[in-house]
Amino acid sequence: MKKIDKKRLFERLNNLIKDYVVYAPKGKDFGKIEDTSEIKRESINVRLSPKQVFLPQEEALFTFKQGDIKVPENNEKYILFGIRPCDAKAIALLDKNFDTKDFPDPYYIDRRKNSILIAEACIEPESTCFCTAFGSGPFESKDADALIIDRGDYYLIDGNEKALSLFDGLLEDDGGEKILELKKKAEDSIKSPVVEGIDKKLSSMIDDPIWDEVSRKCITCGACTYLCPTCYCFDIQDVGKDDKYMRERVWDSCMFTVYTLEASGHNPRKEKEKRMRQRVMHKFNYYPFLYDEYGCVGCGRCIKYCPVNVDIRKIITKIMEV
Amino acid sequence: MADKIVENIRKEAKRILEEKIVDIVIGFEKGTLPYTASPVFIENPDDVDKLIWNRYCHNNLAVYLRNFPDKKIGIIVKGCDSRSIVALMAEKQLTRENIYIIGVPCEGMLDKNKLLEEFGDNPPIEVKEEFLYPSCQYCEHKNPVIYDFLTGEPVQEKEEEPYPDVVEFEKKTLDERWKYFQEEASKCIRCYACRQACPMCYCEECFVDTNSPKWLDPGIDLPDLQVWHIIRAYHQAGRCVDCGACERACPMDIKILWLTRKLNKDVRDLFEFEIGIDPEKVPPLGTFSLYDKEEFLI
């Protein structure tokens, strides 16, 4: 571990804005900054997750006009400063889905390969946090390029060469400072549901009456999925705007009625319990099946922002009790 | 008082379930977060102790009524929710005989976010008017307008101008109003929580979801966001009961209540109509009259 003075870190970050697109917490949300004075946290974690950097809500895959097709290029370099360990893990999960051997997604990969993730440890997690359920934690460093820990006037920092080289000349010896207690206190404050074995259990629960029960209060809006750092479903549509025509990729949500509506008019997931099942199955059964990891990182956004208090922790517990 | 209300709600819910007057009761249970209650659906009379009543029961439960077409439903309502039921009856979406209404006079629901900001996780003992949701601050129908069973003392209704916020808003210049609207609309992520939380947004297919014709492009371009919010509001003109469920549901804290309130005030001024009072009276948007005012045509 090294130590870095906060003021000097922000000065350096300001200089880096010339070469990098820098994203950081800006009040409630996460966004692009022009100056580090814009960095401000209004809650432990930001509302709109960092997935927007690599998978924007709306993006042109190509533009076309009278046979002239152009694919947008993206050579930007990104720094994501102050994301939380859960969101760093979420990006690692998105990598598994978009950066695959068989179907690499060039749009996602172009942005992702030129990015540096600097995560900040959560010294005081929120009551909605449950990252420890998935083998991660408030001080987890493995999914980010660097982890910083706020110590007042300075940060403790650890990371790979790519991230630490950004701060060349500013890193000091940490003087043997111990963070074990701080880490333990943060971890102990998190109450996570038990999830061990939920993936296998769900395999035989496709027709279980539980889906009707857990989806009753759901009003099928897309708040949970749009704020979720790992939900990546998208729709592709052709759009004409101001004499510009393009094929666009836009976020979609399994909670919407039209999500799987087919051209014939048939909808295999017309009922909301089937769509709730899809959301839960995708995170806790399909993702582990495909990638050996749960598709949820326990950030708690879906709990915090649900208009009717659908609590995924309660759903997990109910499944485990079946 | 509140304990007595909870006791009465549970007793009545148990009775109507046991006597098979209804198949299901829609009410509130304790939420999993501070200052939160959550909708609950009770079918077994032994489960009625889950039901609670407090100042956090802000959801408009009428939104669930159309989810159980084959069932007789018991529902616990505040003033605004009861008006939604009347509005849905006026539009022939509900049959009165299939619903058993347990009414609770409401002193206004408390804004979770304001409380969290001010008091953290320690709930205050005394609560001031400023901690009410905006819709509750303006509310002029705190007492249920329709019910089969009422518990709790009737609350004093307000008698002053019901639209002070709209009156203030109307004083702004056109540019100021447009700028405010643009700023609010620009925060939208099109999750449609506003639409889904609203009992009156019951279209089988919303105009944003149709693709032939396609009325609106997907994505978050500002013009598309503006069109969404304008059309949503217009479809609510004189049909909206001002419950504020849309604004409370919005994860992005967009101020949208003023838009439907402005339209409601216009409908009141132009057509002398108020929704959710008389189930026999059809809202102006749903009818046609040769005597409709048409000053704007010439």
XYZ file of C-alpha atoms in Angstrom:
620
model
C 0.000 0.000 0.000
C 1.018 3.557 -0.715
C -0.214 6.849 0.522
C -1.214 9.790 -1.644
C -2.082 13.338 -0.620
C -5.658 14.163 -1.660
C -4.914 17.662 -2.902
C -2.055 16.454 -5.065
C -4.114 13.558 -6.382
C -6.869 15.913 -7.508
C -4.317 18.258 -9.130
C -2.942 15.310 -11.063
C -6.434 14.151 -12.008
C -7.156 17.647 -13.310
C -4.106 17.402 -15.560
C -5.180 13.977 -16.750
C -8.535 15.379 -17.986
C -6.575 16.612 -21.045
C -5.836 13.039 -22.100
C -8.653 11.072 -20.505
C -12.399 11.311 -20.270
C -12.794 11.307 -16.497
C -15.958 10.070 -14.810
C -16.574 10.529 -11.083
C -19.410 10.876 -8.556
C -21.192 14.187 -9.214
C -23.729 14.567 -6.429
C -26.366 11.886 -6.733
C -25.150 10.450 -10.002
C -22.012 9.439 -11.790
C -20.905 11.588 -14.706
C -18.215 13.125 -16.835
C -16.248 15.858 -15.107
C -14.331 18.811 -16.555
C -12.717 19.683 -13.241
C -12.187 17.772 -10.014
C -14.070 20.465 -8.105
C -17.204 18.821 -9.534
C -16.523 15.616 -7.596
C -19.111 15.323 -4.881
C -20.804 12.398 -3.156
C -24.365 12.735 -1.933
C -24.695 9.119 -0.862
C -22.454 6.103 -0.355
C -22.975 4.994 -3.917
C -24.142 6.864 -7.007
C -27.639 6.314 -8.377
C -26.900 5.825 -12.106
C -24.212 3.167 -12.215
C -20.898 3.306 -14.117
C -22.227 0.835 -16.705
C -23.376 3.903 -18.659
C -19.733 4.574 -19.638
C -19.266 1.251 -21.425
C -22.884 0.531 -22.293
C -24.547 3.912 -22.803
C -28.354 4.035 -22.623
C -28.407 5.012 -26.291
C -25.651 4.635 -28.897
C -25.371 4.530 -32.694
C -23.995 1.242 -34.006
C -23.738 2.791 -37.460
C -25.186 5.673 -39.424
C -26.443 5.354 -42.980
C -27.454 7.596 -45.823
C -27.991 6.492 -49.420
C -25.755 3.449 -49.173
C -23.078 5.294 -47.263
C -22.606 3.403 -44.020
C -20.369 4.746 -41.265
C -19.401 2.976 -38.087
C -18.529 5.436 -35.332
C -15.007 5.155 -34.000
C -14.099 5.578 -30.408
C -10.516 6.124 -29.356
C -11.197 7.865 -26.067
C -9.353 6.845 -22.941
C -11.338 6.714 -19.730
C -10.678 7.046 -16.023
C -13.521 6.016 -13.725
C -12.639 7.607 -10.415
C -14.294 6.725 -7.125
C -16.543 3.902 -8.250
C -17.403 1.427 -5.516
C -15.963 -2.114 -5.360
C -19.411 -3.557 -6.172
C -19.586 -1.502 -9.358
C -16.039 -2.518 -10.323
C -17.179 -6.110 -9.961
C -20.256 -5.328 -12.072
C -17.972 -4.141 -14.869
C -15.958 -7.363 -14.572
C -19.263 -9.223 -15.017
C -20.191 -7.127 -18.059
C -16.755 -7.987 -19.510
C -17.650 -11.658 -19.333
C -20.727 -11.016 -21.420
C -19.456 -8.477 -23.969
C -15.800 -9.466 -24.322
C -16.348 -13.089 -25.297
C -14.281 -15.265 -27.597
C -17.155 -16.082 -29.927
C -19.033 -12.778 -29.993
C -16.794 -9.892 -28.954
C -18.766 -6.649 -28.880
C -16.534 -4.033 -30.559
C -18.402 -1.012 -29.173
C -18.123 -2.172 -25.596
C -14.556 -3.427 -25.958
C -13.300 -0.201 -27.601
C -14.323 1.787 -24.569
C -13.435 -0.781 -21.988
C -9.911 -1.573 -23.206
C -8.872 2.054 -22.783
C -10.251 2.461 -19.300
C -8.774 2.630 -15.838
C -11.018 1.820 -12.879
C -10.149 3.478 -9.593
C -12.405 2.122 -6.871
C -12.924 3.668 -3.462
C -13.433 1.436 -0.424
C -16.735 1.823 1.449
C -15.824 2.669 5.030
C -19.488 3.023 6.006
C -21.662 0.819 3.771
C -25.372 1.567 3.381
C -28.204 -0.418 4.925
C -29.122 -1.638 1.418
C -25.624 -3.015 0.693
C -25.171 -6.781 0.489
C -21.988 -7.203 -1.548
C -20.592 -9.731 0.936
C -23.231 -12.234 -0.221
C -21.299 -12.692 -3.461
C -17.759 -13.161 -2.198
C -16.970 -9.490 -2.596
C -16.730 -6.805 0.041
C -16.538 -3.083 0.784
C -12.709 -3.163 0.508
C -12.487 -5.601 -2.427
C -9.730 -4.528 -4.830
C -9.515 -7.339 -7.367
C -11.952 -6.009 -9.979
C -10.517 -2.482 -10.179
C -7.150 -1.244 -11.383
C -6.651 0.516 -8.076
C -8.376 0.786 -4.730
C -8.232 3.958 -2.666
C -9.166 4.265 0.991
C -10.175 7.656 2.347
C -8.091 8.651 5.394
C -9.051 12.323 5.685
C -6.276 14.401 4.059
C -4.883 11.494 2.126
C -5.849 8.211 0.478
C -4.191 4.855 0.934
C -3.823 3.368 -2.517
C -2.982 -0.005 -3.976
C -3.260 -1.148 -7.545
C -1.673 -2.318 -10.752
C 1.068 -0.572 -12.697
C -1.411 0.912 -15.203
C -3.299 2.759 -12.460
C -0.415 3.648 -10.153
C 1.637 5.107 -13.001
C -1.010 7.837 -13.340
C 0.198 9.129 -10.006
C 3.963 8.804 -10.570
C 5.946 10.931 -8.148
C 3.033 11.387 -5.740
C 3.044 8.026 -3.998
C 4.553 7.900 -0.533
C 5.267 5.083 1.858
C 2.162 4.231 3.901
C 4.161 4.078 7.150
C 2.801 0.636 7.953
C -0.781 1.858 8.480
C -3.146 -1.019 9.207
C -6.606 -1.087 7.683
C -7.688 -4.511 8.880
C -9.914 -3.165 11.626
C -11.510 -0.587 9.342
C -12.180 -3.297 6.792
C -13.635 -5.689 9.331
C -15.900 -3.011 10.770
C -17.262 -2.216 7.306
C -17.772 -5.878 6.463
C -19.468 -6.616 9.771
C -21.952 -3.788 9.254
C -23.323 -5.497 6.128
C -26.195 -7.897 6.576
C -26.267 -10.183 3.564
C -28.690 -12.988 2.785
C -27.258 -16.488 2.318
C -27.052 -17.361 -1.375
C -24.988 -20.561 -1.415
C -26.580 -23.062 -3.778
C -29.317 -20.723 -5.030
C -28.209 -21.273 -8.628
C -28.770 -25.037 -8.506
C -31.945 -24.632 -6.520
C -33.458 -22.285 -9.095
C -32.947 -24.816 -11.890
C -35.948 -26.763 -10.632
C -38.095 -23.745 -9.780
C -39.283 -22.602 -13.201
C -42.910 -23.462 -12.400
C -42.811 -22.700 -8.690
C -45.735 -20.639 -7.307
C -43.161 -18.358 -5.666
C -42.926 -16.170 -8.782
C -46.529 -15.086 -8.467
C -46.017 -14.354 -4.792
C -42.815 -12.306 -5.109
C -43.992 -10.306 -8.113
C -47.417 -9.256 -6.853
C -46.383 -5.838 -5.598
C -44.128 -5.175 -8.585
C -45.586 -2.487 -10.861
C -43.250 -3.548 -13.721
C -41.387 -0.303 -14.226
C -37.760 -0.441 -15.303
C -36.183 1.451 -12.386
C -34.454 -1.629 -10.928
C -32.968 -2.813 -14.205
C -31.953 0.618 -15.510
C -30.159 1.463 -12.279
C -28.679 -2.045 -11.952
C -24.933 -2.068 -12.714
C -25.059 -5.554 -14.278
C -28.347 -5.520 -16.261
C -27.306 -5.190 -19.860
C -30.355 -6.082 -21.966
C -30.728 -3.899 -24.999
C -32.962 -3.373 -27.994
C -31.856 -2.468 -31.508
C -33.893 -0.018 -33.564
C -33.483 2.069 -36.707
C -33.906 5.741 -36.003
C -34.024 8.846 -38.193
C -33.157 12.105 -36.562
C -32.540 15.468 -38.220
C -31.600 14.023 -41.593
C -29.367 11.458 -39.846
C -30.283 7.822 -39.961
C -28.822 5.260 -37.658
C -29.135 1.826 -36.187
C -29.212 2.328 -32.466
C -28.668 0.207 -29.429
C -30.812 1.284 -26.468
C -31.294 -0.159 -23.011
C -34.232 -2.498 -22.592
C -35.724 -4.006 -19.467
C -37.139 -7.476 -18.798
C -39.683 -5.802 -16.534
C -41.443 -4.136 -19.493
C -44.498 -5.828 -21.038
C -43.108 -5.446 -24.552
C -39.727 -6.962 -23.633
C -40.278 -10.283 -25.398
C -43.279 -9.319 -27.507
C -42.840 -11.093 -30.833
C -43.834 -9.861 -34.288
C -46.636 -12.429 -34.369
C -48.199 -10.794 -31.345
C -47.274 -13.723 -29.115
C -45.487 -12.850 -25.898
C -43.849 -15.696 -23.971
C -43.510 -13.469 -20.914
C -46.775 -11.572 -20.922
C -47.405 -12.108 -17.208
C -45.313 -10.101 -14.799
C -44.368 -13.122 -12.701
C -42.616 -14.551 -15.738
C -40.685 -11.330 -16.182
C -39.748 -11.173 -12.502
C -38.628 -14.783 -12.810
C -36.475 -13.813 -15.781
C -34.791 -11.042 -13.790
C -34.050 -13.323 -10.831
C -33.105 -16.334 -12.955
C -30.759 -14.291 -15.104
C -28.826 -13.074 -12.097
C -28.843 -16.197 -9.946
C -29.137 -19.102 -12.372
C -28.240 -18.235 -15.990
C -25.226 -16.094 -15.104
C -23.660 -18.731 -12.801
C -24.406 -21.367 -15.466
C -22.658 -19.367 -18.194
C -19.890 -17.586 -16.323
C -19.503 -19.281 -12.916
C -20.441 -16.082 -11.107
C -23.661 -14.591 -9.791
C -24.971 -11.741 -11.922
C -25.725 -9.569 -8.890
C -23.113 -7.592 -6.958
C -25.272 -6.532 -4.002
C -25.097 -2.782 -4.650
C -28.661 -2.373 -3.365
C -29.846 0.116 -6.002
C -32.890 -1.959 -6.960
C -33.914 -2.015 -3.297
C -33.294 1.642 -2.631
C -35.071 3.035 -5.687
C -37.977 0.598 -6.081
C -41.232 2.598 -5.878
C -43.018 -0.244 -4.051
C -40.170 -1.669 -1.937
C -39.623 -4.944 -3.787
C -36.541 -6.166 -1.921
C -34.356 -8.642 -3.794
C -32.847 -9.799 -0.464
C -36.308 -10.925 0.624
C -36.819 -12.725 -2.680
C -33.466 -14.509 -2.255
C -34.393 -15.547 1.281
C -37.785 -16.834 0.126
C -36.176 -18.887 -2.637
C -33.715 -20.362 -0.150
C -36.622 -21.332 2.129
C -38.521 -23.246 -0.579
C -55.154 6.286 17.480
C -52.919 4.769 14.820
C -52.906 1.474 16.776
C -56.698 1.509 16.868
C -56.794 2.057 13.100
C -54.415 -0.872 12.515
C -56.524 -3.042 14.828
C -59.730 -2.105 12.994
C -58.149 -2.678 9.566
C -56.974 -6.158 10.608
C -60.314 -7.047 12.163
C -62.297 -5.939 9.128
C -59.860 -7.591 6.692
C -60.152 -10.851 8.623
C -63.938 -10.629 8.648
C -64.355 -9.992 4.922
C -61.895 -12.770 4.076
C -63.497 -15.257 6.460
C -67.010 -14.421 5.328
C -65.816 -14.724 1.714
C -66.992 -11.212 0.914
C -63.616 -10.845 -0.820
C -60.920 -13.222 -2.090
C -57.985 -10.940 -1.454
C -57.188 -7.822 0.561
C -54.710 -5.244 -0.722
C -53.065 -3.223 2.020
C -49.683 -2.295 3.427
C -47.064 -4.279 5.308
C -43.947 -3.049 7.067
C -41.269 -2.143 4.539
C -37.649 -3.283 4.584
C -36.181 0.243 4.671
C -36.539 3.121 7.137
C -39.730 5.195 6.675
C -41.159 2.610 4.288
C -44.370 0.645 4.008
C -44.886 -1.779 1.162
C -47.990 -3.073 -0.646
C -49.133 -6.501 0.520
C -51.744 -8.989 -0.721
C -53.568 -11.080 1.851
C -55.624 -14.130 0.925
C -55.447 -16.140 4.129
C -57.440 -14.643 7.064
C -54.648 -15.831 9.388
C -52.210 -13.457 7.676
C -54.052 -10.209 8.470
C -51.562 -9.321 11.193
C -49.146 -8.400 8.426
C -51.342 -5.374 7.704
C -50.141 -2.044 9.076
C -51.094 1.587 8.781
C -48.759 4.552 9.264
C -47.560 7.794 7.701
C -45.458 5.937 5.110
C -48.305 4.180 3.267
C -47.901 6.467 0.275
C -48.449 4.075 -2.654
C -51.744 4.393 -4.482
C -53.022 0.825 -4.121
C -55.747 1.384 -6.725
C -53.025 0.662 -9.304
C -53.350 -3.060 -8.449
C -57.131 -3.311 -8.780
C -57.121 -4.281 -12.436
C -54.602 -7.091 -11.764
C -57.263 -9.426 -10.372
C -60.108 -9.470 -12.913
C -61.659 -12.684 -11.532
C -61.435 -11.830 -7.873
C -63.440 -9.886 -5.338
C -61.011 -7.446 -3.806
C -60.783 -5.716 -0.466
C -58.640 -2.592 -0.558
C -57.408 -0.127 2.031
C -57.593 3.438 0.777
C -56.710 7.009 1.623
C -58.613 9.947 0.152
C -56.604 9.973 -3.081
C -56.789 6.209 -3.602
C -60.568 6.299 -3.141
C -60.772 8.980 -5.827
C -58.786 6.750 -8.184
C -61.392 4.038 -7.638
C -64.172 6.475 -8.501
C -62.216 7.647 -11.569
C -61.708 4.042 -12.722
C -65.415 3.368 -12.200
C -66.306 6.451 -14.254
C -64.199 4.999 -17.073
C -65.859 1.579 -16.691
C -62.667 -0.124 -15.576
C -64.062 -1.445 -12.313
C -67.299 -2.806 -11.034
C -68.238 -1.433 -7.638
C -69.734 -4.770 -6.487
C -66.369 -6.503 -6.871
C -64.583 -4.158 -4.508
C -64.857 -3.787 -0.763
C -63.327 -0.500 0.324
C -61.795 0.023 3.747
C -61.304 3.783 4.055
C -58.817 5.571 6.292
C -58.830 9.379 6.640
C -55.295 10.548 5.867
C -53.273 13.341 7.426
C -50.765 13.207 4.605
C -47.885 10.880 3.946
C -44.317 11.693 4.954
C -41.548 12.140 2.426
C -39.002 9.372 3.019
C -36.148 11.226 1.369
C -36.735 14.440 3.314
C -36.856 12.472 6.567
C -33.696 10.522 5.773
C -31.886 13.741 5.002
C -33.046 15.474 8.176
C -33.147 12.674 10.732
C -31.124 9.772 9.312
C -32.446 6.447 10.527
C -34.006 7.870 13.734
C -37.654 8.754 13.094
C -38.859 12.048 14.563
C -41.674 12.163 17.114
C -43.293 15.369 15.897
C -43.645 15.912 12.216
C -44.115 19.247 10.544
C -46.159 19.920 7.417
C -42.955 20.536 5.440
C -42.102 16.830 5.623
C -45.244 15.859 3.751
C -45.030 14.892 0.100
C -45.965 17.872 -2.115
C -49.160 16.133 -3.287
C -50.196 15.725 0.365
C -49.478 19.356 1.146
C -51.956 20.440 -1.536
C -54.454 17.649 -0.920
C -58.098 18.689 -0.639
C -59.611 15.227 -0.252
C -57.933 13.705 2.785
C -61.034 11.693 3.627
C -62.073 8.765 1.422
C -64.915 9.810 -0.878
C -66.232 6.254 -1.180
C -66.010 3.333 1.246
C -67.776 0.347 2.774
C -66.031 0.597 6.106
C -64.322 3.632 7.614
C -61.824 3.624 10.454
C -60.242 6.658 12.101
C -61.597 10.138 12.742
C -62.388 12.285 9.676
C -59.657 14.843 8.995
C -60.349 18.558 8.512
C -60.211 19.372 4.793
C -58.418 22.433 3.463
C -60.593 25.236 2.193
C -58.079 27.581 0.578
C -57.175 27.681 -3.147
C -56.216 24.073 -3.986
C -53.643 24.993 -6.642
C -51.310 27.581 -5.030
C -48.291 26.006 -6.737
C -49.914 26.194 -10.181
C -51.011 29.794 -9.626
C -47.378 30.670 -8.825
C -46.111 28.701 -11.811
C -48.502 30.462 -14.180
C -46.895 33.787 -13.226
C -43.576 32.761 -14.783
C -42.769 33.763 -18.351
C -43.147 31.247 -21.163
C -39.331 30.953 -21.439
C -38.967 30.303 -17.735
C -41.662 27.660 -17.791
C -40.157 25.939 -20.838
C -36.663 25.980 -19.298
C -37.959 24.425 -16.080
C -39.788 21.738 -18.026
C -36.692 20.984 -20.131
C -34.484 20.676 -17.065
C -36.865 18.251 -15.404
C -37.489 16.197 -18.573
C -33.747 15.912 -19.234
C -33.292 13.824 -16.085
C -35.631 11.102 -17.396
C -34.241 7.610 -18.054
C -37.534 6.291 -19.466
C -38.004 3.591 -16.857
C -41.721 4.487 -16.890
C -42.062 4.216 -13.121
C -44.384 7.266 -13.303
C -46.668 5.471 -15.738
C -46.625 2.181 -13.896
C -47.378 3.731 -10.496
C -50.463 5.497 -11.872
C -53.880 3.807 -11.599
C -55.122 5.867 -14.548
C -52.293 4.756 -16.905
C -54.029 1.527 -17.781
C -53.761 1.478 -21.588
C -53.194 -2.053 -22.857
C -50.545 -0.589 -25.127
C -48.895 2.713 -24.247
C -48.159 5.062 -27.159
C -44.417 4.794 -26.414
C -44.530 1.024 -26.868
C -46.218 0.868 -30.259
C -44.014 0.360 -33.302
C -46.556 0.712 -36.081
C -46.899 3.576 -36.095
C -43.858 4.458 -34.053
C -44.776 7.667 -32.254
C -41.524 8.098 -30.427
C -37.913 7.030 -30.883
C -36.291 5.057 -28.093
C -33.443 6.515 -26.073
C -32.874 9.653 -24.117
C -32.670 12.473 -26.650
C -34.205 15.529 -25.012
C -36.978 16.034 -27.632
C -38.116 12.423 -27.127
C -38.123 12.854 -23.361
C -40.158 16.036 -23.699
C -42.710 14.364 -25.954
C -43.069 11.501 -23.487
C -43.751 13.837 -20.572
C -46.084 16.134 -22.477
C -48.217 13.337 -23.889
C -48.309 11.459 -20.601
C -49.580 14.621 -18.935
C -52.129 15.398 -21.656
C -53.615 11.928 -21.391
C -54.116 12.685 -17.713
C -55.852 16.056 -18.144
C -58.822 16.043 -15.803
C -58.386 12.293 -15.197
C -55.565 12.601 -12.679
C -56.539 12.620 -8.994
C -53.358 14.466 -7.919
C -52.234 11.564 -5.725
C -48.599 12.201 -6.670
C -47.750 8.502 -7.080
C -45.946 9.306 -10.349
C -43.591 11.798 -8.751
C -42.905 9.580 -5.740
C -42.150 6.597 -7.979
C -39.583 8.459 -10.079
C -36.084 7.197 -9.210
C -34.574 10.322 -10.781
C -36.506 12.799 -8.584
C -38.136 14.499 -11.577
C -40.737 17.080 -10.660
C -43.762 16.105 -12.755
C -46.706 16.695 -10.484
C -47.019 20.379 -11.468
C -47.653 19.410 -15.081
C -50.729 17.276 -14.423
C -51.867 19.709 -11.721
C -51.782 22.555 -14.211
C -53.942 20.520 -16.605
C -56.308 19.545 -13.815
C -56.713 23.187 -12.881
C -57.424 24.056 -16.534
C -60.079 21.347 -16.700
C -61.597 22.626 -13.470
C -61.651 26.225 -14.763
C -62.857 25.415 -18.284
C -65.266 22.560 -17.646
C -66.077 22.878 -13.931
C -65.086 19.263 -13.545
C -63.241 17.450 -10.798
C -62.362 13.778 -11.207
C -62.893 11.115 -8.586
C -65.975 12.473 -6.866
C -68.906 11.115 -8.854
C -68.572 7.771 -10.695
C -71.483 8.716 -12.964
C -69.703 11.781 -14.331
C -67.438 11.091 -17.315
C -64.246 13.186 -17.520
C -64.219 15.804 -20.329
C -61.426 13.922 -22.117
C -63.683 10.889 -22.404
C -66.762 12.597 -23.770
C -67.983 15.051 -26.379
C -70.446 17.837 -26.039
C -71.793 20.295 -28.594
C -71.389 22.897 -25.881
C -67.627 22.285 -25.428
C -65.811 25.566 -25.255
C -63.856 26.160 -28.419
C -62.427 29.654 -28.025
C -59.076 28.414 -29.279
C -60.482 27.448 -32.677
C -60.952 30.933 -34.038
